[in-house]
Short mmCIF file of C-alpha atoms in Angstrom, two decimals:
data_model
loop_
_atom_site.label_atom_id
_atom_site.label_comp_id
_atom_site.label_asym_id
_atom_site.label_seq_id
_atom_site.Cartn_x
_atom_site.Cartn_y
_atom_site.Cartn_z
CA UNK A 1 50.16 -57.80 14.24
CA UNK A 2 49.85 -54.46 15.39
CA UNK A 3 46.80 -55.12 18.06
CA UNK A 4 48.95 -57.78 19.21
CA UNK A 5 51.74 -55.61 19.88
CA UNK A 6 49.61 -53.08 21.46
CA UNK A 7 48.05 -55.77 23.86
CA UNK A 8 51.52 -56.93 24.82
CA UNK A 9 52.52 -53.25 25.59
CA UNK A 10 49.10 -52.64 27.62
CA UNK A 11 49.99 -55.55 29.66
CA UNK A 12 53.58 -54.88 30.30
CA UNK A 13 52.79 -51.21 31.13
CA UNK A 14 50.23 -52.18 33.37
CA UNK A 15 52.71 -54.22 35.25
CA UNK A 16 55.24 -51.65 35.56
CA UNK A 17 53.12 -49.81 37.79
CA UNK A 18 51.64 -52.86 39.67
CA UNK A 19 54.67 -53.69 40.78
CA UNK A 20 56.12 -52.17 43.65
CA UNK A 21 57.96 -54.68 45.60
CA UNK A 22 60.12 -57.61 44.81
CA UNK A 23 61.49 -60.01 47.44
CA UNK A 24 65.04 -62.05 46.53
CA UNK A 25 65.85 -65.02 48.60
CA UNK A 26 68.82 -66.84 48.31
CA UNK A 27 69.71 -69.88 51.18
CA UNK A 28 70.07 -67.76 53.97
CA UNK A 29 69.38 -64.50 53.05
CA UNK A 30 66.56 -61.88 52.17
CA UNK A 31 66.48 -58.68 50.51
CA UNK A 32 63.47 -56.71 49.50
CA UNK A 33 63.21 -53.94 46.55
CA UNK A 34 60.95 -51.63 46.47
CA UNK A 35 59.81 -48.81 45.22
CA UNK A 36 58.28 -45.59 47.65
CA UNK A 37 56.36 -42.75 46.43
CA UNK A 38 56.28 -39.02 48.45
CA UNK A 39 52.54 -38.93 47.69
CA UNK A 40 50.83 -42.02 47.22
CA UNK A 41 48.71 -40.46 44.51
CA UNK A 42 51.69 -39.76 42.34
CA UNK A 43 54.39 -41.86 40.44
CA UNK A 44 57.02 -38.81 41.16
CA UNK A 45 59.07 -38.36 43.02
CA UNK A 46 59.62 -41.52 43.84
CA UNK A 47 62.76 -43.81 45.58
CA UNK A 48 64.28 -46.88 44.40
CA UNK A 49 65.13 -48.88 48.51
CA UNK A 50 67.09 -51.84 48.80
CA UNK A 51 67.12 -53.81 52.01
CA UNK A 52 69.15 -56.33 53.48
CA UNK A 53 70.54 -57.46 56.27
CA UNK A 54 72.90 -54.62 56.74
CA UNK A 55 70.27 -52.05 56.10
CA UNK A 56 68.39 -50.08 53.68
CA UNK A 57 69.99 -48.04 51.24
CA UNK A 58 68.18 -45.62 48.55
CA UNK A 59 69.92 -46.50 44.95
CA UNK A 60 67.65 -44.69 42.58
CA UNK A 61 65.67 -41.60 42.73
CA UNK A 62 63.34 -39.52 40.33
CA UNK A 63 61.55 -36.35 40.69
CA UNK A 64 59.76 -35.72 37.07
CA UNK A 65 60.49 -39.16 35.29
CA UNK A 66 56.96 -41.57 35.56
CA UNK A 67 58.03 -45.11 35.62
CA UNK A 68 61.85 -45.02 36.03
CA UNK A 69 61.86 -45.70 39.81
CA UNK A 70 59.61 -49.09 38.90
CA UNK A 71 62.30 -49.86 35.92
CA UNK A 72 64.93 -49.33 37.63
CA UNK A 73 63.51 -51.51 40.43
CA UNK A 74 62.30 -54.47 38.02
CA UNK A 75 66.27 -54.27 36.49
CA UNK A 76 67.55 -54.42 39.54
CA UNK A 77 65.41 -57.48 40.89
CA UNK A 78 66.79 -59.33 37.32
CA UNK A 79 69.80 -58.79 38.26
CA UNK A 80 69.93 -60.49 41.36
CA UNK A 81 68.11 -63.11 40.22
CA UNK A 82 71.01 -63.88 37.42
CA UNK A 83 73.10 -63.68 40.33
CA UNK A 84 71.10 -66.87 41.71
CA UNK A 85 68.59 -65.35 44.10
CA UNK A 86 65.15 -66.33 43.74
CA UNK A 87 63.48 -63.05 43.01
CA UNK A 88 58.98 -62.73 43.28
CA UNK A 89 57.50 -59.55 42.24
CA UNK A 90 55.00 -58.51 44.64
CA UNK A 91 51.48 -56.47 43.53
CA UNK A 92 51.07 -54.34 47.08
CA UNK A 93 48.02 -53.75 45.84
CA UNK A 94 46.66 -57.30 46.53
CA UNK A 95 50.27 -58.57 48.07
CA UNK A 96 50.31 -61.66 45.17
CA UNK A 97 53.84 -62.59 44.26
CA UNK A 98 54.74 -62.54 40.96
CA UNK A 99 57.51 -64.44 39.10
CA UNK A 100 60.34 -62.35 37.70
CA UNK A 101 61.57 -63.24 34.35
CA UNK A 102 64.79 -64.75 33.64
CA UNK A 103 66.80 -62.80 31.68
CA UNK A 104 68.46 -64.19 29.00
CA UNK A 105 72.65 -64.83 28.77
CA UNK A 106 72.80 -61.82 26.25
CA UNK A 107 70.97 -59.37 28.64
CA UNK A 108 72.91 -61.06 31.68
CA UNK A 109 76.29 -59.96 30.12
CA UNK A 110 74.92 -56.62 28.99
CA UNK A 111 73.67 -55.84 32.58
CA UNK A 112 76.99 -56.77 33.95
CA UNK A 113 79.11 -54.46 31.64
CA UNK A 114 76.70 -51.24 32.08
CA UNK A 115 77.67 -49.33 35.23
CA UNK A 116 75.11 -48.51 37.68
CA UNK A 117 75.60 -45.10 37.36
CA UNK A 118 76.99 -42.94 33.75
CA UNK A 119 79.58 -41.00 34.48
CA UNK A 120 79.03 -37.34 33.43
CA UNK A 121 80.64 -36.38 30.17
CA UNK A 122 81.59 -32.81 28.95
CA UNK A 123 79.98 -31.60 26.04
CA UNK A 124 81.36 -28.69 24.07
CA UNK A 125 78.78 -25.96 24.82
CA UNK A 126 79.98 -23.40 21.64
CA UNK A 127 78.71 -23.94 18.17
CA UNK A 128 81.49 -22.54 16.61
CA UNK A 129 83.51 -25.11 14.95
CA UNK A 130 87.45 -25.38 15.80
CA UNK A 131 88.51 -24.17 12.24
CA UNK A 132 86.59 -21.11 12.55
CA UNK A 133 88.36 -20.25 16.33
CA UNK A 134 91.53 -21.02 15.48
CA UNK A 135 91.33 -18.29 12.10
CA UNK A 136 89.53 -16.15 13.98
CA UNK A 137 92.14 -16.32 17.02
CA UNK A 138 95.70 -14.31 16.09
CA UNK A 139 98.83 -16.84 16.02
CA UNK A 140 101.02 -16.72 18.27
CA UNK A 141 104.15 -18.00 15.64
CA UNK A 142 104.64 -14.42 14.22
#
């Protein structure tokens, strides 16, 4: 069980970083995906670009993060394709399509409720519990 899961993994991380490029048609429409490296020795920094008709737009980046520029790409390309675009992965290496998943009704509904961006959230940055600042601060009822 465990060499079976480790093949599976081997695969799928092997794909991650053959895939560069996916191309989503719909009837009379084409957009491309892809993912662009600063140095095309390195993973990072990388750019998630999204062409259409309109233009090309830049939706993700990463400077330190391996892999999250091809994730983020391969998400992005699912989504579109539960959107009813037809979707093919492209290795640039040897420019062979590649069929995208489908993702399944669960993941569909998931995708749709999870922004594309978190927003940022303020995080206490004292360790000092509450109860010990409010005894340790005078009161003002005296």
């Amino acid at each position: 069980m465990k060499s079976l899961l480790l093949v599976t993994l081997s695969i799928l991380a092997f794909q991650a970083h053959a895939q560069d490029r996916y191309v989503c048609k719909s009837d009379h429409s084409e957009r491309v995906i892809e993912v662009v490296y600063a140095n095309p020795n390195s993973k990072v920094p990388c750019e998630v670009r999204y062409t259409k008709p309109e233009g090309t737009a830049v939706l993700w980046d990463a400077k330190h993060e391996v892999g999250y520029c091809e994730a983020k790409a391969k998400a992005f390309a699912e989504k579109l394709t539960s959107l009813g675009m037809s979707c093919s992965g492209v290795d640039v290496a040897s420019s062979t399509p590649v069929a995208t998943e489908q993702p399944t009704e669960t993941q569909t509904q998931q995708d749709a409720a999870t922004p594309l961006a978190a927003p940022l959230v303020d995080t206490p940055t004292s360790s000092t519990p509450a109860s010990a600042t409010e005894a340790a601060t005078p009161s003002q009822a005296e």
